[in-house]
XYZ file of C-alpha atoms in Angstrom:
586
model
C 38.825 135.249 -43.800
C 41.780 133.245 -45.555
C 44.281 135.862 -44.544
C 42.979 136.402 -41.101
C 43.444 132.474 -40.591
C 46.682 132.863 -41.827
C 47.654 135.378 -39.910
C 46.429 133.662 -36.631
C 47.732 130.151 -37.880
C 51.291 131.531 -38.369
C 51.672 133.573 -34.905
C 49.959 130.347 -33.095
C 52.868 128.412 -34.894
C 55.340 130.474 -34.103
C 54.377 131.044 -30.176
C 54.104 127.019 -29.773
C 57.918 126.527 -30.950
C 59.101 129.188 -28.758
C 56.909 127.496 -25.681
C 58.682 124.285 -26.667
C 62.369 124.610 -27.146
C 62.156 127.107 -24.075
C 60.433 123.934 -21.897
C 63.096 121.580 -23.346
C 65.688 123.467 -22.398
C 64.739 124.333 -18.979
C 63.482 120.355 -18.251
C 66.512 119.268 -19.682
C 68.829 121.236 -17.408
C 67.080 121.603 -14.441
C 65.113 118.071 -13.892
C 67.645 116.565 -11.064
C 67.915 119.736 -8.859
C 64.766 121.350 -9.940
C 62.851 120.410 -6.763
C 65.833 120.690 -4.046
C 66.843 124.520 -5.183
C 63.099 125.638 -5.541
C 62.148 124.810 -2.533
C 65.242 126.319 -0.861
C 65.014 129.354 -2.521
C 60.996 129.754 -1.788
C 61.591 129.170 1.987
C 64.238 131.531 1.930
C 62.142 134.103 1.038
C 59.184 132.809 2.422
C 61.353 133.179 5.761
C 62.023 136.959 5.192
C 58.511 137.827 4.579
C 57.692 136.036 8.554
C 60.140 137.814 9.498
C 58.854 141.101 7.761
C 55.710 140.780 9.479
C 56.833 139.654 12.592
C 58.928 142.764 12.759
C 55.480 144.875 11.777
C 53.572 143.384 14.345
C 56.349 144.074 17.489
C 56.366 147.757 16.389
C 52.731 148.499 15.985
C 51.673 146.270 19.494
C 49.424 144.627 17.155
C 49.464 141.380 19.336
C 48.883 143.798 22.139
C 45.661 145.675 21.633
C 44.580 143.289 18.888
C 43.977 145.470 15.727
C 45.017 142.776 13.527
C 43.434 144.484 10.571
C 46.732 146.521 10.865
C 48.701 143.485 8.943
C 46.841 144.593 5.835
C 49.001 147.315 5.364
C 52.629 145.432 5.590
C 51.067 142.498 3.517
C 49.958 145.054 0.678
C 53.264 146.644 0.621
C 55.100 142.823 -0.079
C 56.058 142.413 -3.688
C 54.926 138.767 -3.688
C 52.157 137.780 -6.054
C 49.435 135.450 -5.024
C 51.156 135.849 -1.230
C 48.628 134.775 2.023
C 49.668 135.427 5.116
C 48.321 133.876 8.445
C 49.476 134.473 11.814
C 48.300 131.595 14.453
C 47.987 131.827 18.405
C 50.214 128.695 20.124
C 46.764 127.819 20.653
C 45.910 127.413 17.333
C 43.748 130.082 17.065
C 43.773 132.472 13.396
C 44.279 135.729 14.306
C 44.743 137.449 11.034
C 44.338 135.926 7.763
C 45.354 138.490 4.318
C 42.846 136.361 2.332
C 39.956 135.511 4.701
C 38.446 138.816 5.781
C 36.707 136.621 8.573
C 39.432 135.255 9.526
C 38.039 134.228 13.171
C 35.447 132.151 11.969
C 38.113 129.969 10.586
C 38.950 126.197 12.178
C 41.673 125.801 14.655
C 45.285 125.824 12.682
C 47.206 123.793 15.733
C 47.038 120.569 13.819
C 48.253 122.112 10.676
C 51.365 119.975 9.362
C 53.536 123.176 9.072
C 52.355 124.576 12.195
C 53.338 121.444 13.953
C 56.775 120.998 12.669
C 58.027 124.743 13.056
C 57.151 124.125 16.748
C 60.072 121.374 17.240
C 62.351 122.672 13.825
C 63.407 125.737 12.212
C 60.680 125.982 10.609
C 58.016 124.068 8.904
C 56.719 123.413 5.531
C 53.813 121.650 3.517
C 52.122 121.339 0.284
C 48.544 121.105 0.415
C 45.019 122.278 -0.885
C 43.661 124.847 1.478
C 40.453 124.005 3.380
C 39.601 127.770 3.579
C 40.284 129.161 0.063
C 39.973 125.491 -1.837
C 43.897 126.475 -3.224
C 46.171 124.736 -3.443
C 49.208 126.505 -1.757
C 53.399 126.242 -0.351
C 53.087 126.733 3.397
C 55.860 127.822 5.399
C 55.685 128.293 8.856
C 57.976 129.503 12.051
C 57.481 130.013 15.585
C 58.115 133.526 16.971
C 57.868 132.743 20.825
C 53.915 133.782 21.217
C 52.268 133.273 17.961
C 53.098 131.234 14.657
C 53.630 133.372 11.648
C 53.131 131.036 8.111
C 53.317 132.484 4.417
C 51.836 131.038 1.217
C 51.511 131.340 -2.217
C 49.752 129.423 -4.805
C 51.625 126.263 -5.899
C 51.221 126.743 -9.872
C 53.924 126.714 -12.560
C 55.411 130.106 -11.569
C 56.366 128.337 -8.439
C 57.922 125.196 -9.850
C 59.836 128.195 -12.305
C 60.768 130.403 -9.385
C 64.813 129.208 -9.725
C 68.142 131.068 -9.943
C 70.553 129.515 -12.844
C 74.064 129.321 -12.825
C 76.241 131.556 -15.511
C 76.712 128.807 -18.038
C 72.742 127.706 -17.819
C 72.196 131.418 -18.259
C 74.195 132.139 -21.716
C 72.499 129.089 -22.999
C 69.175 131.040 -22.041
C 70.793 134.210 -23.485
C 71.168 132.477 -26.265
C 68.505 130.781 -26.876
C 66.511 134.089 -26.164
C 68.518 135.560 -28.724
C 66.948 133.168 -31.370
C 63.715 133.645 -30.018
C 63.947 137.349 -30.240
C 65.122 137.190 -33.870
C 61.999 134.888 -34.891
C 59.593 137.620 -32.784
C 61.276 139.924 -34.134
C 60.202 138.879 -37.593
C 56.755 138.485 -36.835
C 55.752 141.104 -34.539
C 57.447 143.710 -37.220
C 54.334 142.355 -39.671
C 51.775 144.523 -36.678
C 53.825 146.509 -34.394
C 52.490 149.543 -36.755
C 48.865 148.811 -35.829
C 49.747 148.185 -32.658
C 51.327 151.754 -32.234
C 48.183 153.200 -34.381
C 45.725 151.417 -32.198
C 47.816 152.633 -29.016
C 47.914 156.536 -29.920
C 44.184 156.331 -31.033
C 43.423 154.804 -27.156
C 45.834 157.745 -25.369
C 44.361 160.717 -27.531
C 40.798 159.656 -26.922
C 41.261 158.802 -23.178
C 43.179 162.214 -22.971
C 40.457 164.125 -25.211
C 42.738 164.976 -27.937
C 41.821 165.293 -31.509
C 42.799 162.087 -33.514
C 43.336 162.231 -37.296
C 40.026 159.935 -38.297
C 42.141 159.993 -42.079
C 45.022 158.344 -40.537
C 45.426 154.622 -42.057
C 45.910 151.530 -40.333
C 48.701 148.804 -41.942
C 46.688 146.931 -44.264
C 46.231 143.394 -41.626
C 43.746 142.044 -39.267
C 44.811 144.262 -36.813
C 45.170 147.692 -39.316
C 41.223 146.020 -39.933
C 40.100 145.892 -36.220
C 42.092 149.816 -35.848
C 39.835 151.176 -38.708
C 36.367 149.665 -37.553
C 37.149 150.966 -33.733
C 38.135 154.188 -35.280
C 34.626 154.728 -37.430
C 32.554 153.322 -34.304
C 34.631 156.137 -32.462
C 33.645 158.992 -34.928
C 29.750 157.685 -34.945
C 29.986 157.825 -31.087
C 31.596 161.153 -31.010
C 28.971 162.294 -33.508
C 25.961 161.328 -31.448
C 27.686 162.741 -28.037
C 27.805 166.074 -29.760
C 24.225 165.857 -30.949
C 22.792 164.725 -27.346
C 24.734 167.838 -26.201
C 23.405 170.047 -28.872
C 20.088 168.722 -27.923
C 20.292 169.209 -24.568
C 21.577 172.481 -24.473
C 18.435 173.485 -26.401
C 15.847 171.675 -23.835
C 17.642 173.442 -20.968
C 17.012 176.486 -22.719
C 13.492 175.763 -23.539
C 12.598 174.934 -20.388
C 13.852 177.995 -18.823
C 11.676 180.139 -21.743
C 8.400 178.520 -20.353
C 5.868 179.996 -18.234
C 5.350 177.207 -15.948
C 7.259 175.240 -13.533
C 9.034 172.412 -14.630
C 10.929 170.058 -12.344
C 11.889 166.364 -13.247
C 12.296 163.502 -10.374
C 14.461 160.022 -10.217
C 12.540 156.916 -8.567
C 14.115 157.915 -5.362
C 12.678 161.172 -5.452
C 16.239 163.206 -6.542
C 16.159 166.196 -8.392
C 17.502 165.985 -12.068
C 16.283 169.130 -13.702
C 14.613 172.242 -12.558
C 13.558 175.640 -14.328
C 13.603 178.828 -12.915
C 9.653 179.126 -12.867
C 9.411 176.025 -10.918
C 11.455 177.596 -7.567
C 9.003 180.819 -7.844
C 6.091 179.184 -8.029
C 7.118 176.843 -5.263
C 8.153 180.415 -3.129
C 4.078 181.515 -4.329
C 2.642 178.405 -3.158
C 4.122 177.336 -0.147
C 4.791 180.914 1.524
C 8.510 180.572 2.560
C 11.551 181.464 0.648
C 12.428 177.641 -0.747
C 16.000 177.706 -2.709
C 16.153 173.946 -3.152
C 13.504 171.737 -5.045
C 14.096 169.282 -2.909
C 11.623 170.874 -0.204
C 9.146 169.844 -2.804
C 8.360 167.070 -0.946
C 7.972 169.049 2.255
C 5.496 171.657 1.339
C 1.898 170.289 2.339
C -0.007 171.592 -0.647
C 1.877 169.213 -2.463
C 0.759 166.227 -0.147
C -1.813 164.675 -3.519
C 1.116 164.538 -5.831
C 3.095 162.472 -3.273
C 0.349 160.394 -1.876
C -0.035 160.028 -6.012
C 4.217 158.800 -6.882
C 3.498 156.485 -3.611
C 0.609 155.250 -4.966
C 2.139 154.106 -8.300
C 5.191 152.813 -6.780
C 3.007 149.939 -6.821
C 1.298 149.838 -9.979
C 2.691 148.668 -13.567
C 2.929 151.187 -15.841
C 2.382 150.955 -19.672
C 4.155 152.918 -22.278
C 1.327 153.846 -23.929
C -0.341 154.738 -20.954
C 1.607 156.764 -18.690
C 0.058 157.791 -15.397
C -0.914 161.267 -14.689
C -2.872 163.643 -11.953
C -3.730 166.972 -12.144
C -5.011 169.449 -9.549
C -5.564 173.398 -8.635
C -4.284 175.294 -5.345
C -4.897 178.765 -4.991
C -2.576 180.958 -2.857
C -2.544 184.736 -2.158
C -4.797 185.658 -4.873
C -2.990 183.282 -7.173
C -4.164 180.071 -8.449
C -1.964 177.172 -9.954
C -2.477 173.655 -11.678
C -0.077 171.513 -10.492
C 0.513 168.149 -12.805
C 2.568 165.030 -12.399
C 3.463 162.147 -14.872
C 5.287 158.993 -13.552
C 7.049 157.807 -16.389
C 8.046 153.726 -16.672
C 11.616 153.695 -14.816
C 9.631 155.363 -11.837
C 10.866 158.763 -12.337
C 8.284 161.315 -12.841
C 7.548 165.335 -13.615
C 5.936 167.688 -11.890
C 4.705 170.724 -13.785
C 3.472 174.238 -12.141
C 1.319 176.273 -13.627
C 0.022 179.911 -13.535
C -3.371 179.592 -14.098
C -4.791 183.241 -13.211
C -7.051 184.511 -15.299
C -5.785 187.834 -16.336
C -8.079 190.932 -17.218
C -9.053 190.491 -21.006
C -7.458 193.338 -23.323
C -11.309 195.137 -23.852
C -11.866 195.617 -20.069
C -8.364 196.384 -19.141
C -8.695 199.738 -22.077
C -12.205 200.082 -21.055
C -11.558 200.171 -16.910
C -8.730 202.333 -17.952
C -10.650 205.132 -19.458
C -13.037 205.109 -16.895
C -9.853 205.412 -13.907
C -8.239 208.254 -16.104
C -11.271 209.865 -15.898
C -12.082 209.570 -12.328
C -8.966 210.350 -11.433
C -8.531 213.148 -13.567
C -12.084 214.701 -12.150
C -11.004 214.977 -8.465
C -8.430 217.496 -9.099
C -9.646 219.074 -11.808
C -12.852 219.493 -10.086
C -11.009 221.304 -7.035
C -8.807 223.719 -9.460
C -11.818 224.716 -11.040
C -13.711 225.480 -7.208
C -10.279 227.064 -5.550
C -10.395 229.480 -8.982
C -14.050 230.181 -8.999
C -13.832 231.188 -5.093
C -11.383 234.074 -5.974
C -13.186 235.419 -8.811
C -16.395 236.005 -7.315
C -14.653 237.231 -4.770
C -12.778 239.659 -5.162
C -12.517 241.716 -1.956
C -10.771 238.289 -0.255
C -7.887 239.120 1.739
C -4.741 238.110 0.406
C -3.767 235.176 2.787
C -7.085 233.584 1.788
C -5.980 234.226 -1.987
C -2.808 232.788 -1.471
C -3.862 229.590 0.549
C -6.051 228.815 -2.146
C -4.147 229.410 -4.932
C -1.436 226.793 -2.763
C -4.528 224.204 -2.948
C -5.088 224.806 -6.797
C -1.158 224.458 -6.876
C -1.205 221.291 -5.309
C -3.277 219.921 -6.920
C -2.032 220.641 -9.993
C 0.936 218.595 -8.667
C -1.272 215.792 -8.266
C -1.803 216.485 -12.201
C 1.378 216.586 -12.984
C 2.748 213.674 -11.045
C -0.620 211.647 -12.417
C 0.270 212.192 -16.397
C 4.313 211.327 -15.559
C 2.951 208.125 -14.212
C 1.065 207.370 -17.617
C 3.610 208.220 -19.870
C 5.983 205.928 -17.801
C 3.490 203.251 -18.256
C 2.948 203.821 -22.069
C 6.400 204.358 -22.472
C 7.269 200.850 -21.161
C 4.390 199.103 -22.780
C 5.213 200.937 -26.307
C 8.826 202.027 -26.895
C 10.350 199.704 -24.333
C 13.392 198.909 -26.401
C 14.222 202.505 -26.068
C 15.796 202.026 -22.602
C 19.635 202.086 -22.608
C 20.828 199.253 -20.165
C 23.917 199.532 -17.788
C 25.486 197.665 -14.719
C 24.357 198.712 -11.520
C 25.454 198.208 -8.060
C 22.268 196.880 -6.508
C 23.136 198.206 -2.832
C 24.468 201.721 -3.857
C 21.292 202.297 -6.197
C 18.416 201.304 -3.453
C 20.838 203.224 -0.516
C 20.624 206.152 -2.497
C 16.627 205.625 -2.859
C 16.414 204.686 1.104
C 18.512 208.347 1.250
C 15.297 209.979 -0.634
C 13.372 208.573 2.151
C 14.713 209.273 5.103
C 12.909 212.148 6.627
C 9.576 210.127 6.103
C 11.470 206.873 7.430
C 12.264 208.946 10.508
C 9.269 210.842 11.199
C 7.590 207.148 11.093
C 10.268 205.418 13.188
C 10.938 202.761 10.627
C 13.842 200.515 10.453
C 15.409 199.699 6.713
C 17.479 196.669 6.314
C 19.224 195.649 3.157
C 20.605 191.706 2.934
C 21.933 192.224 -0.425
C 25.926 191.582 -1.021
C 27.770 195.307 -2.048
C 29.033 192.943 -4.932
C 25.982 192.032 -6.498
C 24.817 193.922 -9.803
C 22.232 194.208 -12.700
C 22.122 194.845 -15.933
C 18.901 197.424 -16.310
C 17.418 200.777 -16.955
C 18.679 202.740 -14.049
C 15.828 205.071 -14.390
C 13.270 202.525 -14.038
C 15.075 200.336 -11.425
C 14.959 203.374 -9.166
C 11.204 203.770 -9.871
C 10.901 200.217 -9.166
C 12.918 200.783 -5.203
C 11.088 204.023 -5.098
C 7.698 203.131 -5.454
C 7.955 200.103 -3.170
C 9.860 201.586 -0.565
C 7.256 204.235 -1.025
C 4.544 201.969 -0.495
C 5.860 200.698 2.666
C 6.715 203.947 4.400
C 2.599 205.511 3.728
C 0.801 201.809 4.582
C 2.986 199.581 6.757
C 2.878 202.014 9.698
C 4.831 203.272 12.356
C 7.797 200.899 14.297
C 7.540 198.856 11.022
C 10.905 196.720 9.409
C 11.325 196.731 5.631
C 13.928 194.724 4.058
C 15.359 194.094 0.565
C 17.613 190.803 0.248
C 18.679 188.615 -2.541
C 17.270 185.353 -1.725
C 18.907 183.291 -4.743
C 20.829 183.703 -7.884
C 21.062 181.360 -11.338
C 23.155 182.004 -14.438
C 20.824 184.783 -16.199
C 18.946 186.197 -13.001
C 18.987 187.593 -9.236
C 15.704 186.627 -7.654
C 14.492 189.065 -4.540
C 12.567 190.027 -2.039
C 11.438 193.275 -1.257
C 8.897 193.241 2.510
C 7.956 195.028 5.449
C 6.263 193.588 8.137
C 3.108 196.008 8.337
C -0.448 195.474 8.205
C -0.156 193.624 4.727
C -3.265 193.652 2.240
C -6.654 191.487 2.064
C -6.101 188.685 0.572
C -8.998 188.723 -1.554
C -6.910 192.402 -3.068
C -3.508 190.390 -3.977
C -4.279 189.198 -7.319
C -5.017 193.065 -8.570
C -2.363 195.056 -6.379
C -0.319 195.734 -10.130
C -3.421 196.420 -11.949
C -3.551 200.184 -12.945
C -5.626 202.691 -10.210
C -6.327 199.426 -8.268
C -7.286 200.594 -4.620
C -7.785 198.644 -1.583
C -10.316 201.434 -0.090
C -11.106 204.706 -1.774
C -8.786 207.541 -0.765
C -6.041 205.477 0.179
C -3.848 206.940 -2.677
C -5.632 210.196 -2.477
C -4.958 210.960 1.101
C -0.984 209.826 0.924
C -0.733 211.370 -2.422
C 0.071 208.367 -4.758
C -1.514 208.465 -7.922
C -2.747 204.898 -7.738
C -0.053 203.816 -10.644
C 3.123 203.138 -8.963
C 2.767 199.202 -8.536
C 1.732 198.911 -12.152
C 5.086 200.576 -12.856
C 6.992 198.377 -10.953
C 5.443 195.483 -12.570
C 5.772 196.735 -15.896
C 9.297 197.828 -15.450
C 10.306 194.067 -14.221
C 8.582 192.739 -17.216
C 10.288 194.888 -19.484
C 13.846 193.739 -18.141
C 12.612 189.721 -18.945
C 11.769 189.217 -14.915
C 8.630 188.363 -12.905
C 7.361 189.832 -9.834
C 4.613 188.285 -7.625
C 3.619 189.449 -4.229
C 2.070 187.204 -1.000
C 1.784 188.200 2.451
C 3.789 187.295 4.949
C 3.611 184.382 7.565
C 4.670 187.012 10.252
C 2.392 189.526 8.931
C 2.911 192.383 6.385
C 3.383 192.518 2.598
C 6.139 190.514 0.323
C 7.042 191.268 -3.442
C 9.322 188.341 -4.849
C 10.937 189.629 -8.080
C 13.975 188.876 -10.679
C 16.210 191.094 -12.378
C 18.745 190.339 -14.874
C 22.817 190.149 -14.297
């Protein structure tokens, strides 16, 4: 404490006998003309700004149309400090004012001392406290034919110092500065170095620059202040890297979560959304949504805002935050849907998928019993086709033939059946033994459509594809064309003739491209959506049977967007017809 006294003591000391001999000087030269040549000097250039602005005004037609807010610009450019300018009808009227900015609310100026005597002189002048501003200010005024221009500036010491000295005033000044210098000199040498320290440490950090936090500061007050601001610096830039570190890992626990999770300022802004939450708002509300803040639009959503309105007016406790909770179901799907208002009035929202899903028993057990009724069909009709030509054997060869064809085809069936199950098991039990490449989403599912295109004809169908020829994935190619194939194949045996079906990318994030793969057919019963991917699932019995499927080929698409970290859900449509909304990774 002694030596920061001292320190202070001796530059207070020094500073005060500067102050002094300078003012001694200065009154002692100047005190018999000090008035006379200020004030001639001040209305000199006083004058030139009037004139300045008068000139500014004639050019622009200011006075003419009145856009007086115009001035601003010349009176901003003026190098003056603390300068006002006015400008005053011959009625006395303000029409511009640089420091009222309602200038016409102000009195009438006519009476004004140095309006008054620039009217019958040169010009006119007056020292005076302002009735507008409560300053105290140097008016000058002067009469330009249809309007009085005045300048001010506050009357304070740089005024009364605002002179020009002769050459022998000014080597007295030299020299006096000369001593002056030579006494700073000697004390600002004692903490120029922390100055410079201080200074380098403020332009690194400003410009994001690494600083050397071993570097010492010159052992005074200010070296002191330099090495506190320094550690308070490295704690700061400690606990910005740990908020960042921590938030990094919330984003990315957020987007690892099943459910939906979106957070909300007071005034209803978004702050931070996960992937889930924008699918699950697509499930709910029916339409392709790609911004969260249609959260507020959707009406199944109407309790949770009736809910934030609701507490808008309450007082919340800490320790008791306020919550709701509530169920929607939606095309076979149900969700809880919570919010928590939290105490600055911002709040949460989280979406959950709340289907039950088929317990592990029953799923092996039902699938058993579909493998076996599935396998019995065409087993069963081998086995009769066969029989037939044995105990026949005087049958004419045509007959022979056209049932052999059956037993053939049905052996297909067979065939196409137990590929479908090993695809499935494959997925489910080696699925990390599927290479991964890029693929070019619109030459892959072109190449599919291609496949297609004698059934697409035959049923006059129309194939549209909204997705960008620079868009790609990073998958199994084998499985992302059995994912295109068996939807498209879906559409073209069940949507029915003169149908659309139409693939298009919807939205994109960092990690995924979300989809939508639909066709405006007959769609399915809602009471069927929830169990459209589960394994020789049929709407009516036949269905498969009859267009050939093998009742497996939504399962696989499911399965093989699950493998590749998406989601797939499907919803009818509004318009009618059926709509699968999945992600793939880039």
């Amino acid at each position: 404490m002694i030596v920061r006294n001292k320190f202070r003591n001796n530059l207070f000391i020094y500073y005060s006998a500067i102050f002094v001999l300078f003012t001694l000087l200065i009154l002692t030269y100047l005190y018999k003309r000090e008035k006379e040549f200020r004030i001639s000097t001040l209305n000199d250039e006083l004058e030139k700004i009037t004139k300045v602005v008068d000139n500014y005004i004639r050019v622009n037609s200011i006075y003419e149309n009145g856009n007086w807010i115009l001035s601003d610009s010349i009176v901003k450019l003026l190098p003056q400090d603390n300068l006002r300018v006015t400008v005053v009808s011959l009625s006395g009227e303000v029409l511009y004012d640089s420091s009222v900015h309602e200038w016409n609310t102000m009195e009438n100026h006519k009476n004004r001392p140095e309006i008054s005597e620039s009217l019958f002189s040169d010009f006119g002048t007056a020292i005076r406290r302002s009735g507008t501003t409560g300053a105290e200010y140097y008016y000058f005024s002067k009469y330009y034919k249809r309007y009085y221009i005045r300048a001010a500036v506050v009357y304070d010491i740089r005024i009364v110092n605002f002179l020009t000295a002769k050459k022998y005033f000014l080597i007295t000044i030299t020299i006096a500065f000369i001593v002056i210098w030579l006494v700073l000199l000697v004390v600002t040498n004692k903490f120029g170095m922390s100055i410079a320290k201080l200074k380098d440490f403020a332009v690194r950090v400003a410009n994001n620059e690494p600083f050397d936090s071993d570097s010492k500061f010159p052992k005074n007050e200010l070296g002191i202040i330099g090495e506190e601001i320094l550690e308070i610096y490295n704690k700061m830039l400690k606990t910005q890297n740990d908020l960042a570190n921590e938030k990094e890992k919330l984003f990315s626990h957020l987007n690892a979560l099943n459910e939906g999770i979106a957070f909300f300022s007071a005034d209803r802004a978004r702050i931070l959304t996960n992937n889930h939450f924008i699918q699950y708002m697509n499930m709910i509300s029916g339409e392709l949504t790609i911004s969260s803040a249609n959260f507020f639009k959707i009406y199944e959503f109407r309790p949770v805002i009736e809910f934030i309105e609701k507490q808008s007016q309450s007082e919340i406790k800490p320790s008791d935050l306020p919550k709701t909770e509530y169920q929607i179901g939606k095309n076979g799907k149900f969700f809880r849907v919570q919010c928590v208002v939290f105490n600055d009035r911002s709040f949460e929202v989280i979406l959950s998928d709340i289907t039950v899903a088929e317990k592990s028993r029953l799923i092996k057990q039902e699938m058993t019993s579909n493998i076996a009724h599935e396998l019995k069909t065409p087993v069963s009709s081998v086995k009769g086709y066969i029989e037939t030509i044995i105990n026949e054997p005087g049958m004419e060869p045509e007959k022979q033939k056209y049932f052999l064809e059956k037993a053939l085809a049905q052996t297909d069936n067979l065939t196409d059946l137990i590929n479908d199950l090993v695809v499935i098991n494959k997925i489910e039990e080696a699925g990390n033994s599927y290479t991964k490449e890029r693929i070019n989403v619109s030459q892959l599912f072109n190449e599919v459509k291609e496949n297609f295109s004698s059934a697409i004809k035959s049923h006059q169908m129309k194939v549209e594809l909204n997705v960008g020829n620079d868009t790609y994935i990073t998958c199994n190619r084998s499985l992302i064309t059995s994912v295109f194939q068996n939807l498209l194949e879906n559409s073209v045996n069940y949507a029915g003739n003169n149908t659309t079906v139409t693939l298009e990318l919807y939205t994109q994030d960092e990690k995924f491209c979300h989809f939508s793969f639909s066709d405006n057919g007959v769609g399915i019963p809602e009471e069927h959506l929830g169990r459209v991917f589960e394994r020789f699932y049929r709407i009516d019995s036949g269905r498969s049977r009859k267009n050939g499927g093998t009742g497996l080929g939504l399962a696989i698409v499911k399965n093989a967007v699950l493998l590749h970290k998406g989601d797939i859900q499907a919803r009818n449509r509004n318009g009618g017809g059926i709509e699968f909304l999945f992600s793939l990774p880039k």
